[in-house]
PDB file of C-alpha atoms in Angstrom:
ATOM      1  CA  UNK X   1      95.400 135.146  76.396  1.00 47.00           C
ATOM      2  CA  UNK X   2      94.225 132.630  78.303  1.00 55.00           C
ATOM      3  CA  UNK X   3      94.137 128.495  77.528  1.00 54.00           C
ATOM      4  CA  UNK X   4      92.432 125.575  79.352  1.00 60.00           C
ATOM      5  CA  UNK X   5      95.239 123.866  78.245  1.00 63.00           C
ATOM      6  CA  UNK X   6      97.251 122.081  80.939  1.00 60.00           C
ATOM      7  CA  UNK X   7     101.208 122.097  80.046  1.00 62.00           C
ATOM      8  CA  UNK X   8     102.872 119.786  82.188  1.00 61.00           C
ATOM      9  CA  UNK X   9     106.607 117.945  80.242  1.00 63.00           C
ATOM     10  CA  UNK X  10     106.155 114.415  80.671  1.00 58.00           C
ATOM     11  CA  UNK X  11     108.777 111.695  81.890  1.00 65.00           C
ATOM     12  CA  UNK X  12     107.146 108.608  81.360  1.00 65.00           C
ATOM     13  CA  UNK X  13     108.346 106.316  79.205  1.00 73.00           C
ATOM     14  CA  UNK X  14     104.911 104.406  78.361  1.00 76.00           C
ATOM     15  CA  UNK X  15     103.035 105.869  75.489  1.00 82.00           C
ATOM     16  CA  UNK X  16      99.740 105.770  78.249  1.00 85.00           C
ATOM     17  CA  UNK X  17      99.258 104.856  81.532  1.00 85.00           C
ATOM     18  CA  UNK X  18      95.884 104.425  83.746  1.00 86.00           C
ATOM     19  CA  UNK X  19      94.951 104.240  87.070  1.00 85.00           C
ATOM     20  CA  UNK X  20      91.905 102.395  88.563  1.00 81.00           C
ATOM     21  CA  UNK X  21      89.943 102.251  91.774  1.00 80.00           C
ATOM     22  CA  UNK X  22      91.101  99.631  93.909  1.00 70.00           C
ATOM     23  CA  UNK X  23      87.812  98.064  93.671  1.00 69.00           C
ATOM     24  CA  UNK X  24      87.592  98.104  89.488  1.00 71.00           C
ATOM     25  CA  UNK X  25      86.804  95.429  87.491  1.00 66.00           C
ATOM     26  CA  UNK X  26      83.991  92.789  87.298  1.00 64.00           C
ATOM     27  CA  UNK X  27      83.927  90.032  90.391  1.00 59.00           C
ATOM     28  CA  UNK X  28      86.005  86.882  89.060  1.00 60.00           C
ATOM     29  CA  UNK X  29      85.036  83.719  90.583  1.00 58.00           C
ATOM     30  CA  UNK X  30      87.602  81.998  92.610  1.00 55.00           C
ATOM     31  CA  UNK X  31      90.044  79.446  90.748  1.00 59.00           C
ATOM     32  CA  UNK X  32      89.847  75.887  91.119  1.00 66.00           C
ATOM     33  CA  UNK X  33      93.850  75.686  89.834  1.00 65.00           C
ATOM     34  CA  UNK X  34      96.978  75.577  91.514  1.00 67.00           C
ATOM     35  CA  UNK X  35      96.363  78.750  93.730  1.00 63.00           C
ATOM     36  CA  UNK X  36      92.671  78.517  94.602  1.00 60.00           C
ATOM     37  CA  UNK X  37      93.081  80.888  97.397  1.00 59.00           C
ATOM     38  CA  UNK X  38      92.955  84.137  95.246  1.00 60.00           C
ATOM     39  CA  UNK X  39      90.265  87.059  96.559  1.00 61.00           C
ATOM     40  CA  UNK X  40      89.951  89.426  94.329  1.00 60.00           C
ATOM     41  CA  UNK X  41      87.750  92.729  96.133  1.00 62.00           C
ATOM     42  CA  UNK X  42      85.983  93.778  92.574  1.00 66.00           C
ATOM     43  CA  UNK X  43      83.070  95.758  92.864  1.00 71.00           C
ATOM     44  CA  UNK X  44      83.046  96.984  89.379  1.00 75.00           C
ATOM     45  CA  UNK X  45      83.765 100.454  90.342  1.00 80.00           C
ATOM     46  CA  UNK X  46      84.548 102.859  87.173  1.00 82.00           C
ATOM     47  CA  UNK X  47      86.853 105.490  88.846  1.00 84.00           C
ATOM     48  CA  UNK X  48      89.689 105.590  86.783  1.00 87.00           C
ATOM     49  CA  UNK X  49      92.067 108.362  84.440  1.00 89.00           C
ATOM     50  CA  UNK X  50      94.031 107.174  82.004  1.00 90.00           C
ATOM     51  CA  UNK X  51      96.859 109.987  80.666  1.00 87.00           C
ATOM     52  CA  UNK X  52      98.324 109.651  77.307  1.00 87.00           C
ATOM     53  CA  UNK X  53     101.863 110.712  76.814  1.00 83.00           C
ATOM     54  CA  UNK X  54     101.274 113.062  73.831  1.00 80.00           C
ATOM     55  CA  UNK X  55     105.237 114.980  72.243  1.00 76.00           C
ATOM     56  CA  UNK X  56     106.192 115.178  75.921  1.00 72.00           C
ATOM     57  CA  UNK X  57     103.319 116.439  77.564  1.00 78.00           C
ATOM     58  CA  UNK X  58     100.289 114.814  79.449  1.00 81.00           C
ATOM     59  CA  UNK X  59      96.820 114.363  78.406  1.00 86.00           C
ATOM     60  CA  UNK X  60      94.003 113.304  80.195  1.00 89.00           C
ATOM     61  CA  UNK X  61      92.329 111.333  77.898  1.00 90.00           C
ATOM     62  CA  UNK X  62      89.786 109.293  80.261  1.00 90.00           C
ATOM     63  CA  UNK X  63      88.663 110.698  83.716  1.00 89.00           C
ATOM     64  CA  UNK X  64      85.799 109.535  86.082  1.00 88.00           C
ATOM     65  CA  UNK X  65      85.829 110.115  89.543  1.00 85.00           C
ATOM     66  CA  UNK X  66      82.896 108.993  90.684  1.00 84.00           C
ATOM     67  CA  UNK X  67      83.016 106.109  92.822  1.00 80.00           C
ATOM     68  CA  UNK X  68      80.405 103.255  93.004  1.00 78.00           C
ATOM     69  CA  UNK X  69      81.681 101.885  96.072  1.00 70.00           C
ATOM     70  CA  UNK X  70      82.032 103.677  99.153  1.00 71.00           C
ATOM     71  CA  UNK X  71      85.324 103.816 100.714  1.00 66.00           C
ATOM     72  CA  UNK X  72      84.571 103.251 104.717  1.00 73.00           C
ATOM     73  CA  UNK X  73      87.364 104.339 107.103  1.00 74.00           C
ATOM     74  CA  UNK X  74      86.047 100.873 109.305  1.00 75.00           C
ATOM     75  CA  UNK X  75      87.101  98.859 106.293  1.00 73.00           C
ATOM     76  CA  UNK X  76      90.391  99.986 105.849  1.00 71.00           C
ATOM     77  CA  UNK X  77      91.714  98.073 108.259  1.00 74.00           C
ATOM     78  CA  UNK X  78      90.982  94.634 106.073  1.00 73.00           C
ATOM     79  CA  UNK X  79      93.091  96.380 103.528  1.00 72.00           C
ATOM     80  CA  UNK X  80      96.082  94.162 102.785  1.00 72.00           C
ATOM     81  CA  UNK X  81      97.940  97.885 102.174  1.00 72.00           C
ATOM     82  CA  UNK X  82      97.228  98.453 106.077  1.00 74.00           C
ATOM     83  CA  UNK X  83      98.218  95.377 107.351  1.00 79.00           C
ATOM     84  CA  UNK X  84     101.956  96.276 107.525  1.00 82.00           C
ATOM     85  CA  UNK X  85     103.899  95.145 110.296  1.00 86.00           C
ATOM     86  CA  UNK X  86     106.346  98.037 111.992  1.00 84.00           C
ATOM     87  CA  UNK X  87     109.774  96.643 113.210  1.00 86.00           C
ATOM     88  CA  UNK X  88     108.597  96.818 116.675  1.00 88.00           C
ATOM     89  CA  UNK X  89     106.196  93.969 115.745  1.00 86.00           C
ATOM     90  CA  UNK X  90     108.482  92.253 113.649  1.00 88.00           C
ATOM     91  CA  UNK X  91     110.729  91.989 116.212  1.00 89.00           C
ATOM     92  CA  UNK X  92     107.689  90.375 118.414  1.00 88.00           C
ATOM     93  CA  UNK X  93     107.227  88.304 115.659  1.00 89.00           C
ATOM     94  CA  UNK X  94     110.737  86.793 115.258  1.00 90.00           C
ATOM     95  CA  UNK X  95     111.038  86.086 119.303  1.00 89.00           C
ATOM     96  CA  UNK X  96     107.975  83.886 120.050  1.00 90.00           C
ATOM     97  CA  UNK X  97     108.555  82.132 116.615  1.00 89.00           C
ATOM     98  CA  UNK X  98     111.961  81.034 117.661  1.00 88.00           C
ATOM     99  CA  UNK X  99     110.013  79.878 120.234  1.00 90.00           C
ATOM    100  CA  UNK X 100     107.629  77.687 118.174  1.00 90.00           C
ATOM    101  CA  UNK X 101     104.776  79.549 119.330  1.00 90.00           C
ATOM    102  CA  UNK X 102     101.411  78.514 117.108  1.00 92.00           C
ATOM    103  CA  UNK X 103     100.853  81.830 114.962  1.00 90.00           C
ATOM    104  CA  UNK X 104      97.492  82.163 115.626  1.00 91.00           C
ATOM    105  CA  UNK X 105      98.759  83.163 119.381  1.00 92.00           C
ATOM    106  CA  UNK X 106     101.196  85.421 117.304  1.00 90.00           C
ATOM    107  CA  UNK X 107      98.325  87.079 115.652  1.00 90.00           C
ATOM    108  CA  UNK X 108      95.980  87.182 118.964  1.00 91.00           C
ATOM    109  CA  UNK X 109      98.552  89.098 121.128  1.00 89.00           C
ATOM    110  CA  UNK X 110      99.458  91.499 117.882  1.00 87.00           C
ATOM    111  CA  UNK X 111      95.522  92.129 118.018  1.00 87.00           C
ATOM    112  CA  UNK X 112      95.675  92.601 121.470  1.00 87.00           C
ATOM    113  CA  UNK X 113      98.532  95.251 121.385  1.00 85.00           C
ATOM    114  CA  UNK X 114      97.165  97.409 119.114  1.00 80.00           C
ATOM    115  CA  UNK X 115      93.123  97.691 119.173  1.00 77.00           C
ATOM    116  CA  UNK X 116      93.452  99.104 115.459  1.00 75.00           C
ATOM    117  CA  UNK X 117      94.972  96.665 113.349  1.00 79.00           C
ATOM    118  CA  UNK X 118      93.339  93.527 112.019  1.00 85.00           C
ATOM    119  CA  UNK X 119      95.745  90.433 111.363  1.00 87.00           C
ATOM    120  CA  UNK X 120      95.304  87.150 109.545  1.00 87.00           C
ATOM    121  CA  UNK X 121      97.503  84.378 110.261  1.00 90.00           C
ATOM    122  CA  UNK X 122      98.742  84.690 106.856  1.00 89.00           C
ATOM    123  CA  UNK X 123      99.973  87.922 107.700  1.00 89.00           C
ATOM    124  CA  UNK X 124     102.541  86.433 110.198  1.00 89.00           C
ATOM    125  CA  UNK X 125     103.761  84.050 107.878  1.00 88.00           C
ATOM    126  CA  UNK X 126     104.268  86.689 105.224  1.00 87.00           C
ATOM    127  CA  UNK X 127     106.274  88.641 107.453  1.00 87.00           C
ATOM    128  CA  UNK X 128     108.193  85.809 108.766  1.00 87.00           C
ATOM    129  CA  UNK X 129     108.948  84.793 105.462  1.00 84.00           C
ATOM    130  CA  UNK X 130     110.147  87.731 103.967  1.00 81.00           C
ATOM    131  CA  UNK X 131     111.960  88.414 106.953  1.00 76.00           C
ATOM    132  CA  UNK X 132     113.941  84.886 106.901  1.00 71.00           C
ATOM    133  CA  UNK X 133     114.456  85.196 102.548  1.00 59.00           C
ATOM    134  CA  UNK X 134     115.536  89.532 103.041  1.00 52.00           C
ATOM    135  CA  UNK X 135     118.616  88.955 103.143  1.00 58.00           C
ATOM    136  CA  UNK X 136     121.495  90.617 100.980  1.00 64.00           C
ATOM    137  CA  UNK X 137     123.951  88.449  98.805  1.00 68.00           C
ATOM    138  CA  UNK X 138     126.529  90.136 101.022  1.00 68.00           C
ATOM    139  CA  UNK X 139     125.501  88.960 104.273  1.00 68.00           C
ATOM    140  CA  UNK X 140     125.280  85.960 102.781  1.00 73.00           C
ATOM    141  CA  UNK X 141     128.930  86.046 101.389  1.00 76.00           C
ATOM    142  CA  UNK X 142     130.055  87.288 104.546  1.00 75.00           C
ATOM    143  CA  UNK X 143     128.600  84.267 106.562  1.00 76.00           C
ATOM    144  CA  UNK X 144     129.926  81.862 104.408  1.00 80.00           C
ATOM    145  CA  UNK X 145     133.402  83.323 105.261  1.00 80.00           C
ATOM    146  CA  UNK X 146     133.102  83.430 108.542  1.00 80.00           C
ATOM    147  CA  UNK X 147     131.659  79.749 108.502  1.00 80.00           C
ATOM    148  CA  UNK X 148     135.033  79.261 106.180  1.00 82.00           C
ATOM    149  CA  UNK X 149     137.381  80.904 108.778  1.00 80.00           C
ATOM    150  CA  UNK X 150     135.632  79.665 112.007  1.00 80.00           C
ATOM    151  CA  UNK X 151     136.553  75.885 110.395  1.00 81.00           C
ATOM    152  CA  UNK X 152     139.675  76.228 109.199  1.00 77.00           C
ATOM    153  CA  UNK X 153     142.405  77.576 112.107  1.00 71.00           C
ATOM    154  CA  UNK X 154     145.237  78.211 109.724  1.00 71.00           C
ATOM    155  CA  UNK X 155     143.339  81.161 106.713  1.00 61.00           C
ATOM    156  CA  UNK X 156     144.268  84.642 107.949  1.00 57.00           C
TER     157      UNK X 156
END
């Protein structure tokens, strides 16, 4: 016997979940509020499969794979998902900021390294930031201690 059925046991804990194309939705226009900066890349594109979580099991309950926007290799690059900094250029990063030098050097000799990758200014500042706030409670308890010991001569 034979069954089109699909069994596959299901660990999700949401009753359904779907997943869009990046580009999915209707065009918003930008806000005039607190954070009028926002860019939202909507091209209305109705790829998308939603899977209900049915006893356990999956179900596909809405799937369309056709795409009305063409994904272009060229574009990628704009991509805030491939605009990721390795540690090499982190590193890069950190040393000529210590040195105060204007980011938009920073991102011109990034671009200049590697051909490939696009960078915005707000790319360096993202990585700086995160960068200068990554830091674990621990390190930060162990600084503190040090800066604790280092003033006073007498704690063991």
């Amino acid at each position: 016997s034979h069954t089109t059925n699909l069994k596959f046991e299901s660990k999700l804990i949401y009753k359904a979940i779907e997943y869009n194309c990046f580009h999915g939705g209707k065009q918003r226009k930008r806000s005039k509020g607190l954070r009028p900066h926002q860019h939202y890349m909507a091209l209305d594109c109705e790829a998308r499969i939603r899977l209900y979580n049915a006893d356990g099991f999956l179900k596909i309950t809405k799937l369309e794979l056709s795409h009305n926007d063409q994904p272009d290799p060229q574009n990628l690059k704009y991509y805030s998902s491939h605009r990721c900094f390795d540690k090499k250029a982190i590193e890069v990063i950190k040393s000529f900021d210590k040195h105060q030098v204007p980011r938009t050097i920073i991102r011109n000799m990034i671009m200049s390294a590697n051909k490939t990758k696009f960078t915005t200014v707000k790319d360096i500042s993202n990585a700086l930031n995160k960068v200068r706030t990554n830091n674990l409670p621990s390190q930060a308890i162990h600084k503190i201690l040090s800066d604790i010991k280092a003033l006073d001569t007498v704690s063991t």
